[in-house]
Coordinates of C-alpha atoms in Angstrom, one line a residue:
X877 CA 20.0 54.5 12.5
X878 CA 18.5 51.0 13.2
X879 CA 15.8 49.9 10.9
X880 CA 13.0 47.6 12.1
X881 CA 10.9 45.6 9.7
X882 CA 8.1 43.1 10.5
X883 CA 7.2 40.5 8.0
X884 CA 4.2 38.3 8.2
X885 CA 5.2 35.2 6.4
X886 CA 4.4 33.6 4.0
X887 CA 3.0 37.1 3.0
X888 CA 6.3 38.8 3.3
X889 CA 4.6 42.2 3.7
X890 CA 5.8 45.0 5.8
X891 CA 3.7 45.7 8.8
X892 CA 2.2 48.8 7.4
X893 CA 1.1 47.0 4.2
X894 CA -2.3 45.5 3.5
X895 CA -2.7 41.8 4.0
X896 CA -3.6 39.5 1.1
X897 CA -4.6 35.9 0.9
X898 CA -1.6 33.7 1.9
X899 CA 0.0 31.7 -0.9
X900 CA 1.9 28.4 -0.2
X901 CA 5.5 29.5 -0.3
X902 CA 9.1 28.3 0.2
X903 CA 10.8 30.7 2.6
X904 CA 14.5 30.6 3.4
X905 CA 16.7 32.7 5.8
X906 CA 20.2 32.9 4.5
X907 CA 23.1 34.1 6.6
X908 CA 26.2 35.5 4.7
X909 CA 29.7 36.4 5.7
X910 CA 32.0 38.3 3.3
X911 CA 29.3 37.9 0.7
X912 CA 29.3 34.0 1.0
X913 CA 26.5 31.8 2.4
X914 CA 27.5 30.3 5.8
X915 CA 24.1 29.1 6.9
X916 CA 20.6 28.7 5.7
X917 CA 17.3 27.6 7.3
X918 CA 14.0 26.7 5.5
X919 CA 10.8 27.6 7.3
X920 CA 8.1 24.9 7.3
X921 CA 5.8 25.2 4.4
X922 CA 2.1 25.7 5.3
X923 CA 2.6 27.4 8.6
X924 CA 2.2 31.1 9.5
X925 CA 5.5 32.7 10.5
X926 CA 6.1 36.2 11.9
X927 CA 9.5 37.6 11.3
X928 CA 11.0 40.8 12.7
X929 CA 14.2 42.1 11.2
X930 CA 16.4 44.7 13.0
X931 CA 19.4 46.0 11.1
X932 CA 21.3 49.2 10.1
X933 CA 19.8 48.8 6.6
X934 CA 16.9 46.7 5.4
X935 CA 15.8 46.6 1.7
X936 CA 12.7 44.8 0.5
X937 CA 11.7 44.2 -3.1
X938 CA 8.5 43.2 -4.8
X939 CA 9.6 39.7 -5.5
X940 CA 9.5 38.6 -1.8
X941 CA 13.1 39.2 -0.8
X942 CA 14.2 41.2 2.3
X943 CA 18.0 42.0 2.4
X944 CA 19.4 43.2 5.8
X945 CA 22.8 44.5 6.4
X946 CA 24.8 45.6 9.6
X947 CA 24.0 44.4 13.0
X948 CA 21.2 42.2 11.8
X949 CA 19.0 40.5 14.3
X950 CA 16.1 38.3 12.8
X951 CA 13.5 36.9 15.2
X952 CA 11.2 34.2 13.7
X953 CA 8.0 33.3 15.7
X954 CA 5.9 30.2 14.7
X955 CA 3.1 29.5 17.1
X956 CA 4.5 29.9 20.6
X957 CA 8.2 29.2 19.5
X958 CA 10.7 31.9 18.8
X959 CA 14.2 31.6 17.0
X960 CA 16.7 34.4 16.8
X961 CA 19.4 34.7 14.2
X962 CA 22.1 37.4 14.2
X963 CA 24.8 38.3 11.7
X964 CA 26.1 41.1 9.6
X965 CA 24.1 40.2 6.4
X966 CA 21.0 38.1 6.2
X967 CA 18.6 37.5 3.3
X968 CA 15.0 36.3 3.6
X969 CA 13.6 35.0 0.4
X970 CA 10.1 33.8 -0.5
X971 CA 9.2 31.8 -3.6
X972 CA 5.5 31.1 -4.3
X973 CA 5.1 27.4 -5.1
X974 CA 3.7 26.6 -8.5
X975 CA 1.2 23.7 -8.9
X976 CA 3.8 21.0 -9.5
X977 CA 6.0 22.2 -6.6
X978 CA 3.0 22.3 -4.2
X979 CA 2.0 18.8 -5.3
X980 CA 5.5 17.5 -4.6
X981 CA 5.5 19.1 -1.2
X982 CA 2.1 17.6 -0.3
X983 CA 3.4 14.2 -1.5
X984 CA 6.6 14.5 0.7
X985 CA 4.3 15.5 3.7
X986 CA 2.2 12.4 3.2
X987 CA 5.3 10.2 3.2
X988 CA 5.9 11.1 6.8
X989 CA 2.3 10.5 7.9
X990 CA 1.6 7.9 10.5
X991 CA -0.4 4.8 9.6
X992 CA -0.1 1.3 8.3
X993 CA 3.1 0.6 6.5
X994 CA 2.8 -2.1 3.9
X995 CA 4.0 -3.0 0.4
X996 CA 1.1 -1.1 -1.3
X997 CA 2.0 2.1 0.5
X998 CA 5.7 1.6 -0.2
X999 CA 4.9 1.3 -4.0
X1000 CA 2.7 4.3 -3.9
X1001 CA 5.4 6.4 -2.2
X1002 CA 8.1 5.1 -4.5
X1003 CA 6.0 6.2 -7.5
X1004 CA 5.5 9.6 -6.0
X1005 CA 9.3 10.0 -5.2
X1006 CA 10.2 9.1 -8.7
X1007 CA 7.9 11.7 -10.1
X1008 CA 9.4 14.3 -7.8
X1009 CA 12.9 13.5 -8.7
X1010 CA 12.1 13.5 -12.4
X1011 CA 10.5 17.0 -12.1
X1012 CA 12.7 18.7 -9.5
X1013 CA 15.7 16.6 -8.9
X1014 CA 16.3 15.1 -5.4
X1015 CA 14.1 17.0 -2.9
X1016 CA 16.8 18.3 -0.6
X1017 CA 16.8 20.9 2.1
X1018 CA 16.6 23.8 -0.4
X1019 CA 13.5 22.4 -2.1
X1020 CA 11.6 20.9 0.8
X1021 CA 13.3 21.7 4.1
X1022 CA 15.1 19.2 6.3
X1023 CA 12.0 17.3 7.6
X1024 CA 10.4 16.6 4.2
X1025 CA 13.7 15.8 2.7
X1026 CA 14.2 13.2 5.4
X1027 CA 10.9 11.8 4.4
X1028 CA 12.1 11.2 0.9
X1029 CA 15.3 9.5 2.2
X1030 CA 13.2 7.3 4.4
X1031 CA 11.3 6.1 1.4
X1032 CA 14.5 5.6 -0.6
X1033 CA 15.9 3.3 2.1
X1034 CA 12.9 1.0 1.6
X1035 CA 12.9 0.7 -2.2
X1036 CA 14.2 -2.4 -4.1
X1037 CA 17.8 -2.5 -5.3
X1038 CA 16.9 -1.7 -8.9
X1039 CA 15.0 1.5 -7.9
X1040 CA 17.7 2.5 -5.3
X1041 CA 20.4 2.3 -8.0
X1042 CA 18.2 4.4 -10.4
X1043 CA 17.6 7.2 -7.8
X1044 CA 21.1 7.2 -6.3
X1045 CA 22.6 9.6 -8.9
X1046 CA 20.1 12.3 -7.9
X1047 CA 21.0 11.9 -4.2
X1048 CA 24.7 12.0 -5.1
X1049 CA 24.2 15.3 -7.0
X1050 CA 22.2 16.8 -4.1
X1051 CA 24.9 15.8 -1.6
X1052 CA 27.7 17.3 -3.8
X1053 CA 25.7 20.6 -3.6
X1054 CA 25.4 20.3 0.2
X1055 CA 21.7 20.0 -0.1
X1056 CA 21.4 16.7 1.9
X1057 CA 23.6 15.3 4.7
X1058 CA 26.6 13.2 3.7
X1059 CA 25.3 10.6 6.1
X1060 CA 22.3 9.9 4.0
X1061 CA 24.4 9.3 0.9
X1062 CA 26.7 7.0 2.9
X1063 CA 23.8 5.0 4.1
X1064 CA 22.3 4.6 0.6
X1065 CA 25.6 3.8 -1.0
X1066 CA 26.3 1.1 1.6
X1067 CA 22.9 -0.4 1.3
X1068 CA 23.3 -0.7 -2.5
X1069 CA 26.7 -2.2 -2.3
X1070 CA 25.6 -4.8 0.3
X1071 CA 22.6 -5.7 -1.9
X1072 CA 25.1 -6.4 -4.8
X1073 CA 27.3 -8.5 -2.5
X1074 CA 30.1 -5.9 -2.3
X1075 CA 31.8 -4.6 0.8
X1076 CA 30.4 -1.5 2.2
X1077 CA 32.4 1.7 2.5
X1078 CA 31.1 3.5 5.5
X1079 CA 30.0 0.8 7.9
X1080 CA 26.3 1.9 8.1
X1081 CA 24.7 -1.5 7.4
X1082 CA 24.6 -3.9 10.3
X1083 CA 23.8 -7.6 10.6
X1084 CA 23.3 -9.1 14.1
X1085 CA 24.4 -5.8 15.5
X1086 CA 27.7 -5.7 13.6
X1087 CA 28.7 -4.1 10.4
X1088 CA 28.6 -6.1 7.2
X1089 CA 32.0 -6.6 5.5
X1090 CA 33.8 -3.3 5.1
X1091 CA 36.1 -2.2 2.3
X1092 CA 39.6 -1.0 3.4
X1093 CA 38.9 -0.9 7.1
X1094 CA 42.0 1.1 7.8
X1095 CA 40.6 4.1 6.0
X1096 CA 37.0 3.7 7.3
X1097 CA 37.0 6.5 9.8
X1098 CA 38.5 9.0 7.3
X1099 CA 35.7 8.1 4.9
X1100 CA 33.0 8.4 7.6
X1101 CA 34.4 11.8 8.7
X1102 CA 34.1 13.0 5.2
X1103 CA 30.4 12.1 5.2
X1104 CA 29.7 13.7 8.5
X1105 CA 29.6 10.4 10.4
X1106 CA 31.3 9.8 13.8
X1107 CA 34.2 7.2 14.1
X1108 CA 33.1 3.6 14.2
X1109 CA 32.7 2.3 17.8
X1110 CA 35.4 -0.2 18.6
X1111 CA 32.8 -2.5 19.8
X1112 CA 31.1 -2.6 16.4
X1113 CA 34.1 -3.9 14.7
X1114 CA 34.1 -7.4 13.0

C-alpha cells in the first residue's frame, strides 16, 4: 500500500500533528541507490517549505528524519514553485541550527547582499569568513547550501594572497569530500599560483582576455575535466 506523508518544513511534522514555532533548520533531501548517496539538495534556510512524500513505506523519527522506500515521489513546494524528486530510497533530514551555526548562515547571507563594495566591506567579510572556517570548516553545500557556499567563494576570490593561502586548505578539504565544485578549487589554486608568479594549472585566470602562463599545456584539458571544467577554447590559447 502506498503511504503518503505531508511535512511542513522546517517543522518536519506530519500533517496530523500540531504545529509548533518554526526553528531555523538545515534541511536536506538525499537520494540513495543501492544504499549509497547519488544526489543531495539543500533547501534554503529561512523559507517555509511544504513537502509531500509518497512511497511504499515511510518512516519518521523524533529527530527530524523521514525515510521513504519503494516508488518514492517527493514534491517540494516553496512559495509558488514546486520540485519533484523520484527514486527508490529518499531520506529527508532536518537539523536545528545552534547559535553559532545560525550566526554563520546569517553572515554568509550578508556576503551576498547588494550594496557598496569597498575595502572596508571586504575586510569585514574576510573576518567573518575566517571565523566560520575556524568553527565549521569550509562552508560547503552540506553546511550552507549552494547559494551561500558560493557567497563564501566569492569573498575568497577577493582576499589578499596571504589570506587566500591560509584559507585554501579548507577549500581543498571540502572539494575532496565533494562539498564544493571542483571549478571553485581550480580558480582559487590558479589565482594563488599567479599571485606567486607561478604558471597556473587550469587556465582560469585571464589577462587581456587570454590565460596567464599555463603549466604543462598538453595536459590542460585533462586537468580541467577532472575539476569539472570544460575544455579550454582554442581561441583562448596563448
